[in-house]
Amino acid sequence: MRVSGLPVLLVLLLTCLLPPAVQAQGFNLKELGKQLGLDEKTGNLFDQSFNTLRALAPIGYEEERALGGALAVEAFQRFGGPYNNQRLTQYITLVGTTVALHSDRADIPYYFAILNSPHPNAFATPGGYVFVSIGLLRLLGSEAELAGVLGHEIAHISRKHALRTLQRSQVLHRVSQLTLSVLDKDPAIFDRLINELSAKIFDQGLDQNMELEADRLGTEYAMRVGYQSTALARFLVRLSQRQERRHTGLFQTHPDPRTRARHLRQVARAPDAPNGRLLASRFKRVLEKSGIRRQ
Amino acid sequence: MRAAIRVGMAALLILFTQGVDARTVYVSRDRAALLDSHSVSGAVVGQVKRGQALQLIKKHRRWYFVATDRGLRGWIYRYKVNSNPPQTDANVFALLGASSNREAISESPSASVIRGLNPVSERQARRRGRSRQVIEAVKRMEQRRIVPATLERFLRQGRLAEFQEGL
């Protein structure tokens, strides 16, 4: 197969430079290649490569937030709705916002809520939505541990872990570009994306490597704020010692807590905050004033 | 052919270097003070606003010495700036500005009219038969914002962020 240089270069350049909106309107690369003198086989090859590139193209923030918002609705639907406690929600938002402002993706807004579920769990959906169950809050012993848990979820958002799992999705191969307009006009595609992401985030959990990366980064973000670097690992050890059903909540969607704690100890950098704060009494005081009994 | 390759390379170079300026940072908080020293006890020499571009001149641990385009210079805590401009929502921040003397979190009913779940997500949630209550729960979640004075008090009391000892 002999491929002529100039048409190939032109096709490649156009692929890179075309605005997403034009790509979304069914831009036909095969037809363009034909007009520039490429044979059908080469045209097909470029068309396939173009589709792969397009599927891997980063999803825009507005699309990410639309997916995350739809998944946030699913989170409330599946996990008991919101736990309505103004004082406690304010406190979670203060700790979470502080950690998010010290994360690697501080340029987007983050939203925090408590789920009315007795099972210990925490989730993040793309676009900045972070959830923690009342069951998990009852198990925490300090603000530093809470910061570690929220940091873990913020890391999933900052590293776009859930979105990265979509790159392997067959659904995305059917669309030219994931725009708000595509999501709105094709409810079946939006539905399939929500179902795929829900299964990953709420049922199966993300890949183990992503979870371990979120532990490491979450701890790093909390340390930047000034919290004790060992808090999350300590909580995970305590969690692993609990005698409860291992197929529910955090146990179902995250790797084994002992594995996570061991990994954290191995990868944690030397603490850069010599006076790392635990803030156990402030945490306990807020829970007490909010009428929450710790376990 | 060589000319075409050169043009192509130049186009790709322009494409990938567009907007890259390693020495520019952007204010990520609604408002932030520039100080005359790298410590919270430093005197305020000026104020900067969310999204404002600053030139980074030098660093000292977790503090940046920056200059505005009007020549104002001072120190700012490094986590009050970001290398990317913030994803702003003018309505929300206008609302926050109007309520900056209020305590804690802004959760007024009027906010839900201005800001809410993306209409595309809301339509999809309705198509999926999700209840009004759970849709409203997400809207309330999105409306919560921290008033800067409350955040500062929280950090100061906990000796966190820029109030950490030994920074």
Tab-separated table of C-alpha atoms in Angstrom:
chain	number	residue	atom	x	y	z
A	1	MET	CA	0.000	0.000	0.000
A	2	ARG	CA	1.517	3.268	-1.079
A	3	VAL	CA	0.238	6.279	0.799
A	4	SER	CA	0.733	9.692	-0.737
A	5	GLY	CA	2.322	12.085	1.770
A	6	LEU	CA	0.546	15.391	1.215
A	7	PRO	CA	-3.079	14.151	1.381
A	8	VAL	CA	-2.234	12.092	4.470
A	9	LEU	CA	-0.676	15.117	6.151
A	10	LEU	CA	-3.663	17.274	5.249
A	11	VAL	CA	-6.113	14.689	6.582
A	12	LEU	CA	-4.125	14.355	9.826
A	13	LEU	CA	-3.935	18.120	10.282
A	14	LEU	CA	-7.653	18.515	9.681
A	15	THR	CA	-8.314	15.764	12.222
A	16	CYS	CA	-6.396	17.729	14.854
A	17	LEU	CA	-7.654	21.176	13.970
A	18	LEU	CA	-11.346	20.584	13.326
A	19	PRO	CA	-13.442	22.090	16.105
A	20	PRO	CA	-15.441	19.559	18.150
A	21	ALA	CA	-18.713	21.092	16.994
A	22	VAL	CA	-17.855	20.329	13.359
A	23	GLN	CA	-16.745	16.820	14.281
A	24	ALA	CA	-20.017	16.297	16.115
A	25	GLN	CA	-22.020	17.129	12.994
A	26	GLY	CA	-20.910	13.915	11.306
A	27	PHE	CA	-17.690	15.050	9.645
A	28	ASN	CA	-16.839	12.384	7.036
A	29	LEU	CA	-13.092	11.719	7.014
A	30	LYS	CA	-13.396	8.854	4.514
A	31	GLU	CA	-15.094	11.128	1.974
A	32	LEU	CA	-12.475	13.844	2.486
A	33	GLY	CA	-9.666	11.312	1.975
A	34	LYS	CA	-11.303	10.155	-1.256
A	35	GLN	CA	-11.475	13.710	-2.556
A	36	LEU	CA	-7.792	14.218	-1.705
A	37	GLY	CA	-6.846	11.101	-3.687
A	38	LEU	CA	-6.539	8.449	-0.966
A	39	ASP	CA	-7.640	4.942	-1.931
A	40	GLU	CA	-10.581	3.396	-0.077
A	41	LYS	CA	-8.451	1.102	2.091
A	42	THR	CA	-6.302	3.985	3.346
A	43	GLY	CA	-9.409	6.109	3.819
A	44	ASN	CA	-10.940	3.355	5.971
A	45	LEU	CA	-7.745	3.087	7.983
A	46	PHE	CA	-7.788	6.824	8.744
A	47	ASP	CA	-11.483	6.746	9.516
A	48	GLN	CA	-10.933	4.007	12.122
A	49	SER	CA	-7.942	5.829	13.620
A	50	PHE	CA	-9.952	9.030	13.728
A	51	ASN	CA	-12.798	7.284	15.596
A	52	THR	CA	-10.359	5.897	18.154
A	53	LEU	CA	-8.731	9.302	18.637
A	54	ARG	CA	-12.143	10.903	18.988
A	55	ALA	CA	-13.278	8.344	21.551
A	56	LEU	CA	-10.153	9.113	23.597
A	57	ALA	CA	-10.599	12.893	23.304
A	58	PRO	CA	-11.164	14.491	26.698
A	59	ILE	CA	-14.799	15.017	27.616
A	60	GLY	CA	-15.495	18.726	28.202
A	61	TYR	CA	-16.276	20.065	31.686
A	62	GLU	CA	-19.932	20.834	30.919
A	63	GLU	CA	-20.481	17.296	29.597
A	64	GLU	CA	-18.628	15.915	32.611
A	65	ARG	CA	-20.879	17.899	34.958
A	66	ALA	CA	-24.006	16.754	33.095
A	67	LEU	CA	-22.933	13.108	33.526
A	68	GLY	CA	-21.952	13.699	37.155
A	69	GLY	CA	-25.230	15.483	37.928
A	70	ALA	CA	-27.267	12.637	36.443
A	71	LEU	CA	-25.193	10.165	38.490
A	72	ALA	CA	-25.694	12.290	41.617
A	73	VAL	CA	-29.456	11.803	41.142
A	74	GLU	CA	-28.788	8.040	40.962
A	75	ALA	CA	-26.690	8.184	44.151
A	76	PHE	CA	-29.538	9.770	46.124
A	77	GLN	CA	-32.045	7.384	44.516
A	78	ARG	CA	-30.059	4.268	45.434
A	79	PHE	CA	-28.616	5.154	48.823
A	80	GLY	CA	-31.460	6.444	50.949
A	81	GLY	CA	-31.645	10.050	49.736
A	82	PRO	CA	-29.987	12.972	51.514
A	83	TYR	CA	-29.277	12.901	55.247
A	84	ASN	CA	-30.748	16.257	56.137
A	85	ASN	CA	-28.651	17.777	58.880
A	86	GLN	CA	-27.644	21.361	58.200
A	87	ARG	CA	-24.844	21.577	60.783
A	88	LEU	CA	-23.174	18.325	59.765
A	89	THR	CA	-23.554	19.033	56.020
A	90	GLN	CA	-21.983	22.464	56.547
A	91	TYR	CA	-19.043	20.876	58.348
A	92	ILE	CA	-18.532	18.212	55.643
A	93	THR	CA	-18.671	20.976	53.011
A	94	LEU	CA	-16.064	23.041	54.908
A	95	VAL	CA	-13.630	20.133	55.227
A	96	GLY	CA	-14.294	18.941	51.659
A	97	THR	CA	-13.986	22.395	50.096
A	98	THR	CA	-10.703	22.994	51.914
A	99	VAL	CA	-9.254	19.712	50.662
A	100	ALA	CA	-10.561	20.386	47.128
A	101	LEU	CA	-8.903	23.827	47.119
A	102	HIS	CA	-5.600	22.040	47.848
A	103	SER	CA	-6.140	19.385	45.172
A	104	ASP	CA	-4.661	19.180	41.688
A	105	ARG	CA	-7.988	20.281	40.208
A	106	ALA	CA	-8.992	23.310	42.241
A	107	ASP	CA	-10.416	25.200	39.249
A	108	ILE	CA	-13.867	23.554	39.367
A	109	PRO	CA	-16.575	23.810	42.023
A	110	TYR	CA	-17.139	20.781	44.284
A	111	TYR	CA	-20.437	19.765	45.872
A	112	PHE	CA	-20.799	17.688	49.044
A	113	ALA	CA	-23.698	15.709	50.510
A	114	ILE	CA	-24.399	13.074	53.158
A	115	LEU	CA	-26.301	9.943	52.082
A	116	ASN	CA	-28.900	8.545	54.464
A	117	SER	CA	-27.456	5.044	54.305
A	118	PRO	CA	-26.305	3.014	57.346
A	119	HIS	CA	-23.658	1.207	55.258
A	120	PRO	CA	-20.224	2.835	55.377
A	121	ASN	CA	-19.489	4.185	51.915
A	122	ALA	CA	-18.319	7.219	49.952
A	123	PHE	CA	-18.603	8.050	46.257
A	124	ALA	CA	-17.569	10.653	43.755
A	125	THR	CA	-19.254	11.301	40.438
A	126	PRO	CA	-17.594	13.271	37.621
A	127	GLY	CA	-17.802	17.052	37.653
A	128	GLY	CA	-17.247	17.536	41.393
A	129	TYR	CA	-20.026	15.651	43.262
A	130	VAL	CA	-18.858	13.979	46.502
A	131	PHE	CA	-21.001	11.773	48.759
A	132	VAL	CA	-20.328	10.231	52.134
A	133	SER	CA	-22.823	8.010	53.961
A	134	ILE	CA	-23.955	8.674	57.504
A	135	GLY	CA	-22.850	5.073	58.213
A	136	LEU	CA	-19.267	5.982	57.333
A	137	LEU	CA	-19.298	9.250	59.291
A	138	ARG	CA	-20.269	7.282	62.419
A	139	LEU	CA	-17.075	5.213	62.075
A	140	LEU	CA	-14.633	8.095	61.675
A	141	GLY	CA	-12.606	9.269	64.647
A	142	SER	CA	-11.209	12.622	63.588
A	143	GLU	CA	-11.386	15.482	61.096
A	144	ALA	CA	-8.101	14.258	59.592
A	145	GLU	CA	-9.690	10.887	58.819
A	146	LEU	CA	-12.682	12.652	57.259
A	147	ALA	CA	-10.296	14.799	55.179
A	148	GLY	CA	-8.534	11.622	53.993
A	149	VAL	CA	-11.828	9.998	52.946
A	150	LEU	CA	-13.014	13.155	51.136
A	151	GLY	CA	-9.542	13.599	49.626
A	152	HIS	CA	-9.779	10.071	48.189
A	153	GLU	CA	-13.082	10.951	46.490
A	154	ILE	CA	-11.773	14.340	45.290
A	155	ALA	CA	-8.783	12.516	43.763
A	156	HIS	CA	-11.182	10.342	41.718
A	157	ILE	CA	-12.620	13.581	40.303
A	158	SER	CA	-9.298	15.347	39.833
A	159	ARG	CA	-7.845	12.314	37.971
A	160	LYS	CA	-11.129	11.779	36.065
A	161	HIS	CA	-11.058	8.091	36.995
A	162	ALA	CA	-14.689	7.333	36.147
A	163	LEU	CA	-14.451	9.135	32.813
A	164	ARG	CA	-11.300	7.175	31.967
A	165	THR	CA	-13.247	3.919	32.318
A	166	LEU	CA	-15.584	5.238	29.594
A	167	GLN	CA	-12.737	5.244	27.077
A	168	ARG	CA	-13.209	1.503	26.754
A	169	SER	CA	-16.961	1.858	26.413
A	170	GLN	CA	-18.669	0.672	23.255
A	171	VAL	CA	-21.250	3.431	23.733
A	172	LEU	CA	-18.719	6.163	22.999
A	173	HIS	CA	-17.697	4.511	19.742
A	174	ARG	CA	-21.194	5.155	18.436
A	175	VAL	CA	-21.010	8.938	18.832
A	176	SER	CA	-18.855	11.364	16.898
A	177	GLN	CA	-18.215	13.600	19.937
A	178	LEU	CA	-19.782	13.555	23.377
A	179	THR	CA	-21.463	16.950	23.576
A	180	LEU	CA	-24.388	18.209	25.656
A	181	SER	CA	-26.414	18.241	22.470
A	182	VAL	CA	-25.703	14.532	21.826
A	183	LEU	CA	-26.634	13.683	25.440
A	184	ASP	CA	-29.871	15.656	25.137
A	185	LYS	CA	-30.929	14.419	21.718
A	186	ASP	CA	-30.064	10.765	22.255
A	187	PRO	CA	-31.504	9.662	25.615
A	188	ALA	CA	-30.579	6.034	24.853
A	189	ILE	CA	-26.865	6.915	24.748
A	190	PHE	CA	-27.141	9.066	27.887
A	191	ASP	CA	-28.974	6.195	29.586
A	192	ARG	CA	-26.305	3.655	28.679
A	193	LEU	CA	-23.540	5.969	29.892
A	194	ILE	CA	-25.343	6.472	33.215
A	195	ASN	CA	-25.871	2.711	33.557
A	196	GLU	CA	-22.224	1.916	32.778
A	197	LEU	CA	-20.889	4.536	35.176
A	198	SER	CA	-23.409	3.610	37.901
A	199	ALA	CA	-22.313	-0.016	37.719
A	200	LYS	CA	-18.660	1.041	38.025
A	201	ILE	CA	-19.040	3.631	40.761
A	202	PHE	CA	-21.872	2.190	42.879
A	203	ASP	CA	-21.631	-1.580	42.373
A	204	GLN	CA	-18.329	-2.994	41.102
A	205	GLY	CA	-15.998	-0.167	42.084
A	206	LEU	CA	-13.243	1.320	39.943
A	207	ASP	CA	-10.020	-0.478	39.026
A	208	GLN	CA	-7.820	-1.297	42.009
A	209	ASN	CA	-4.998	0.875	40.631
A	210	MET	CA	-7.323	3.867	40.490
A	211	GLU	CA	-8.452	3.243	44.071
A	212	LEU	CA	-4.865	3.010	45.303
A	213	GLU	CA	-3.934	6.159	43.383
A	214	ALA	CA	-6.919	7.954	44.967
A	215	ASP	CA	-5.708	6.874	48.435
A	216	ARG	CA	-2.240	8.257	47.749
A	217	LEU	CA	-3.470	11.544	46.239
A	218	GLY	CA	-6.245	11.990	48.801
A	219	THR	CA	-3.680	11.679	51.573
A	220	GLU	CA	-1.414	14.131	49.743
A	221	TYR	CA	-4.223	16.733	49.409
A	222	ALA	CA	-5.139	16.365	53.109
A	223	MET	CA	-1.459	16.773	54.040
A	224	ARG	CA	-1.245	19.987	51.998
A	225	VAL	CA	-4.091	21.362	54.139
A	226	GLY	CA	-2.131	20.419	57.250
A	227	TYR	CA	-3.855	17.207	58.373
A	228	GLN	CA	-1.897	14.235	59.783
A	229	SER	CA	-0.519	12.106	56.980
A	230	THR	CA	-1.297	8.774	58.632
A	231	ALA	CA	-4.992	9.452	59.332
A	232	LEU	CA	-6.523	7.664	56.325
A	233	ALA	CA	-4.282	4.602	56.714
A	234	ARG	CA	-5.197	4.403	60.414
A	235	PHE	CA	-8.913	4.564	59.599
A	236	LEU	CA	-8.524	1.806	56.985
A	237	VAL	CA	-6.813	-0.466	59.512
A	238	ARG	CA	-9.667	0.134	61.974
A	239	LEU	CA	-12.201	-0.535	59.209
A	240	SER	CA	-10.530	-3.832	58.322
A	241	GLN	CA	-10.931	-5.001	61.930
A	242	ARG	CA	-14.710	-4.550	61.888
A	243	GLN	CA	-16.787	-7.704	61.938
A	244	GLU	CA	-19.532	-6.918	59.493
A	245	ARG	CA	-20.856	-8.151	56.218
A	246	ARG	CA	-17.986	-7.875	53.769
A	247	HIS	CA	-20.150	-7.542	50.671
A	248	THR	CA	-21.778	-4.230	51.572
A	249	GLY	CA	-20.784	-0.591	51.229
A	250	LEU	CA	-17.130	0.313	51.095
A	251	PHE	CA	-16.084	-3.362	51.119
A	252	GLN	CA	-18.001	-3.966	47.898
A	253	THR	CA	-16.780	-0.952	45.918
A	254	HIS	CA	-13.211	-0.599	47.194
A	255	PRO	CA	-10.213	-2.920	47.563
A	256	ASP	CA	-9.639	-4.623	50.899
A	257	PRO	CA	-8.893	-1.943	53.543
A	258	ARG	CA	-5.776	-3.832	54.725
A	259	THR	CA	-4.365	-3.785	51.184
A	260	ARG	CA	-5.118	-0.067	50.941
A	261	ALA	CA	-3.501	0.725	54.296
A	262	ARG	CA	-0.412	-1.325	53.412
A	263	HIS	CA	-0.106	0.427	50.043
A	264	LEU	CA	-0.527	3.853	51.648
A	265	ARG	CA	2.286	3.181	54.101
A	266	GLN	CA	4.534	2.133	51.219
A	267	VAL	CA	3.881	5.095	48.957
A	268	ALA	CA	3.213	7.957	51.387
A	269	ARG	CA	5.824	10.672	51.063
A	270	ALA	CA	7.597	11.944	54.141
A	271	PRO	CA	5.222	14.349	55.839
A	272	ASP	CA	5.874	17.951	54.821
A	273	ALA	CA	3.677	19.297	57.602
A	274	PRO	CA	5.595	18.687	60.814
A	275	ASN	CA	2.622	19.650	62.987
A	276	GLY	CA	-0.009	17.643	61.113
A	277	ARG	CA	-3.411	18.130	62.730
A	278	LEU	CA	-5.794	15.364	63.789
A	279	LEU	CA	-8.610	17.595	65.089
A	280	ALA	CA	-10.394	14.690	66.754
A	281	SER	CA	-12.122	16.834	69.371
A	282	ARG	CA	-13.509	19.309	66.810
A	283	PHE	CA	-14.872	16.361	64.783
A	284	LYS	CA	-16.472	14.722	67.819
A	285	ARG	CA	-17.943	18.030	68.963
A	286	VAL	CA	-19.628	18.626	65.586
A	287	LEU	CA	-21.050	15.105	65.525
A	288	GLU	CA	-22.308	15.436	69.068
A	289	LYS	CA	-23.956	18.799	68.373
A	290	SER	CA	-25.498	17.308	65.223
A	291	GLY	CA	-27.053	14.533	67.298
A	292	ILE	CA	-24.963	11.761	65.685
A	293	ARG	CA	-23.874	8.791	67.789
A	294	ARG	CA	-20.471	7.416	66.857
A	295	GLN	CA	-19.888	3.658	66.664
B	1	MET	CA	6.423	17.939	0.325
B	2	ARG	CA	9.077	19.298	2.711
B	3	ALA	CA	7.279	22.628	2.786
B	4	ALA	CA	4.025	20.878	3.629
B	5	ILE	CA	5.717	19.004	6.483
B	6	ARG	CA	7.186	22.262	7.821
B	7	VAL	CA	3.760	23.947	7.678
B	8	GLY	CA	2.222	20.929	9.370
B	9	MET	CA	4.798	20.883	12.162
B	10	ALA	CA	4.358	24.626	12.697
B	11	ALA	CA	0.574	24.222	12.873
B	12	LEU	CA	0.883	21.399	15.409
B	13	LEU	CA	3.365	23.425	17.478
B	14	ILE	CA	0.961	26.372	17.571
B	15	LEU	CA	-1.909	24.049	18.433
B	16	PHE	CA	-0.156	22.458	21.389
B	17	THR	CA	1.466	25.566	22.807
B	18	GLN	CA	-1.585	27.825	22.601
B	19	GLY	CA	-2.222	29.652	25.859
B	20	VAL	CA	0.720	28.077	27.675
B	21	ASP	CA	2.455	30.527	29.987
B	22	ALA	CA	4.206	28.852	32.863
B	23	ARG	CA	4.615	32.098	34.791
B	24	THR	CA	0.954	33.099	34.820
B	25	VAL	CA	-1.331	31.935	37.629
B	26	TYR	CA	-5.009	32.714	38.252
B	27	VAL	CA	-6.797	33.597	41.494
B	28	SER	CA	-9.031	30.664	42.469
B	29	ARG	CA	-10.899	32.290	45.394
B	30	ASP	CA	-13.595	34.983	45.190
B	31	ARG	CA	-11.223	37.460	46.777
B	32	ALA	CA	-7.705	37.157	48.155
B	33	ALA	CA	-5.274	39.529	49.794
B	34	LEU	CA	-1.743	40.265	48.639
B	35	LEU	CA	0.541	40.552	51.671
B	36	ASP	CA	3.858	42.262	52.275
B	37	SER	CA	5.424	39.054	53.662
B	38	HIS	CA	5.028	35.294	53.262
B	39	SER	CA	2.900	34.842	56.383
B	40	VAL	CA	-0.748	35.390	57.388
B	41	SER	CA	0.518	38.038	59.788
B	42	GLY	CA	1.815	40.146	56.892
B	43	ALA	CA	0.160	43.486	56.098
B	44	VAL	CA	-2.353	43.602	53.245
B	45	VAL	CA	-0.998	45.537	50.276
B	46	GLY	CA	-3.930	44.896	47.925
B	47	GLN	CA	-6.802	42.637	46.918
B	48	VAL	CA	-7.190	40.374	43.897
B	49	LYS	CA	-10.329	38.786	42.494
B	50	ARG	CA	-11.331	35.347	41.222
B	51	GLY	CA	-9.954	34.609	37.768
B	52	GLN	CA	-7.488	37.533	37.830
B	53	ALA	CA	-4.198	36.699	36.100
B	54	LEU	CA	-1.030	37.190	38.171
B	55	GLN	CA	2.617	36.972	37.168
B	56	LEU	CA	4.561	34.610	39.398
B	57	ILE	CA	7.887	36.195	40.325
B	58	LYS	CA	9.274	33.882	43.017
B	59	LYS	CA	8.293	31.213	45.532
B	60	HIS	CA	8.933	30.712	49.233
B	61	ARG	CA	7.701	27.340	50.541
B	62	ARG	CA	3.886	27.576	50.153
B	63	TRP	CA	3.799	31.233	49.251
B	64	TYR	CA	4.054	32.930	45.853
B	65	PHE	CA	5.330	36.447	45.254
B	66	VAL	CA	3.199	37.777	42.395
B	67	ALA	CA	2.465	40.937	40.413
B	68	THR	CA	-0.807	42.148	38.929
B	69	ASP	CA	-0.952	43.709	35.440
B	70	ARG	CA	-1.190	47.094	37.203
B	71	GLY	CA	2.133	46.541	38.911
B	72	LEU	CA	0.835	45.705	42.385
B	73	ARG	CA	3.166	43.171	44.038
B	74	GLY	CA	2.715	40.962	47.069
B	75	TRP	CA	2.679	37.485	48.610
B	76	ILE	CA	-0.230	35.073	48.226
B	77	TYR	CA	-0.804	31.557	49.627
B	78	ARG	CA	-0.097	29.197	46.735
B	79	TYR	CA	-3.415	27.316	47.039
B	80	LYS	CA	-5.318	30.555	46.423
B	81	VAL	CA	-4.058	30.528	42.856
B	82	ASN	CA	-4.109	27.957	40.115
B	83	SER	CA	-2.325	27.417	36.850
B	84	ASN	CA	-5.703	27.252	35.051
B	85	PRO	CA	-8.371	29.964	35.027
B	86	PRO	CA	-11.314	28.841	37.215
B	87	GLN	CA	-14.507	27.416	35.709
B	88	THR	CA	-16.604	30.371	36.778
B	89	ASP	CA	-20.289	30.594	37.346
B	90	ALA	CA	-21.037	34.315	37.381
B	91	ASN	CA	-24.501	33.903	38.865
B	92	VAL	CA	-23.358	31.857	41.810
B	93	PHE	CA	-20.484	34.142	42.618
B	94	ALA	CA	-22.653	37.236	42.248
B	95	LEU	CA	-24.994	35.634	44.737
B	96	LEU	CA	-22.146	34.892	47.099
B	97	GLY	CA	-20.903	38.450	46.903
B	98	ALA	CA	-24.346	39.722	47.804
B	99	SER	CA	-24.536	37.488	50.842
B	100	SER	CA	-20.970	37.698	52.100
B	101	ASN	CA	-22.076	38.978	55.500
B	102	ARG	CA	-24.289	35.961	56.048
B	103	GLU	CA	-23.187	33.060	58.154
B	104	ALA	CA	-21.993	29.741	56.838
B	105	ILE	CA	-23.571	28.260	53.773
B	106	SER	CA	-25.730	30.018	51.245
B	107	GLU	CA	-28.799	27.874	50.686
B	108	SER	CA	-31.508	30.360	49.830
B	109	PRO	CA	-34.499	29.206	47.761
B	110	SER	CA	-33.795	31.974	45.266
B	111	ALA	CA	-30.478	30.309	44.449
B	112	SER	CA	-32.270	27.283	43.016
B	113	VAL	CA	-33.800	29.480	40.344
B	114	ILE	CA	-30.388	30.751	39.300
B	115	ARG	CA	-28.329	27.612	39.650
B	116	GLY	CA	-29.399	24.025	39.448
B	117	LEU	CA	-28.863	20.671	37.961
B	118	ASN	CA	-27.905	20.910	34.304
B	119	PRO	CA	-31.219	20.901	32.370
B	120	VAL	CA	-29.922	18.035	30.214
B	121	SER	CA	-29.270	15.916	33.344
B	122	GLU	CA	-32.618	16.901	34.844
B	123	ARG	CA	-34.536	15.907	31.711
B	124	GLN	CA	-32.723	12.568	31.667
B	125	ALA	CA	-33.453	11.968	35.365
B	126	ARG	CA	-37.165	12.610	34.692
B	127	ARG	CA	-37.082	10.258	31.699
B	128	ARG	CA	-35.600	7.614	34.003
B	129	GLY	CA	-38.531	8.146	36.365
B	130	ARG	CA	-36.489	9.664	39.198
B	131	SER	CA	-38.528	11.414	41.872
B	132	ARG	CA	-38.691	15.159	42.285
B	133	GLN	CA	-37.200	14.765	45.777
B	134	VAL	CA	-33.928	13.254	44.583
B	135	ILE	CA	-33.620	15.781	41.753
B	136	GLU	CA	-34.167	18.603	44.258
B	137	ALA	CA	-31.564	17.022	46.568
B	138	VAL	CA	-28.911	17.397	43.843
B	139	LYS	CA	-29.976	21.000	43.216
B	140	ARG	CA	-29.634	21.796	46.926
B	141	MET	CA	-26.233	20.117	46.946
B	142	GLU	CA	-25.104	22.374	44.076
B	143	GLN	CA	-26.379	25.524	45.759
B	144	ARG	CA	-24.300	25.103	48.904
B	145	ARG	CA	-21.365	27.461	48.963
B	146	ILE	CA	-19.012	28.450	51.706
B	147	VAL	CA	-18.951	32.096	52.658
B	148	PRO	CA	-15.265	33.194	52.638
B	149	ALA	CA	-15.375	34.566	56.214
B	150	THR	CA	-16.699	31.224	57.511
B	151	LEU	CA	-13.988	29.311	55.675
B	152	GLU	CA	-11.298	31.600	57.063
B	153	ARG	CA	-12.577	31.170	60.627
B	154	PHE	CA	-12.696	27.382	60.181
B	155	LEU	CA	-9.096	27.307	58.913
B	156	ARG	CA	-7.784	29.741	61.523
B	157	GLN	CA	-9.364	27.787	64.403
B	158	GLY	CA	-8.004	24.495	63.064
B	159	ARG	CA	-4.591	26.012	62.230
B	160	LEU	CA	-4.958	24.651	58.706
B	161	ALA	CA	-4.010	25.795	55.191
B	162	GLU	CA	-2.241	29.190	55.313
B	163	PHE	CA	-2.671	29.223	59.140
B	164	GLN	CA	-0.492	26.111	59.627
B	165	GLU	CA	2.435	26.522	61.962
B	166	GLY	CA	5.877	26.610	60.432
B	167	LEU	CA	4.844	27.594	56.909
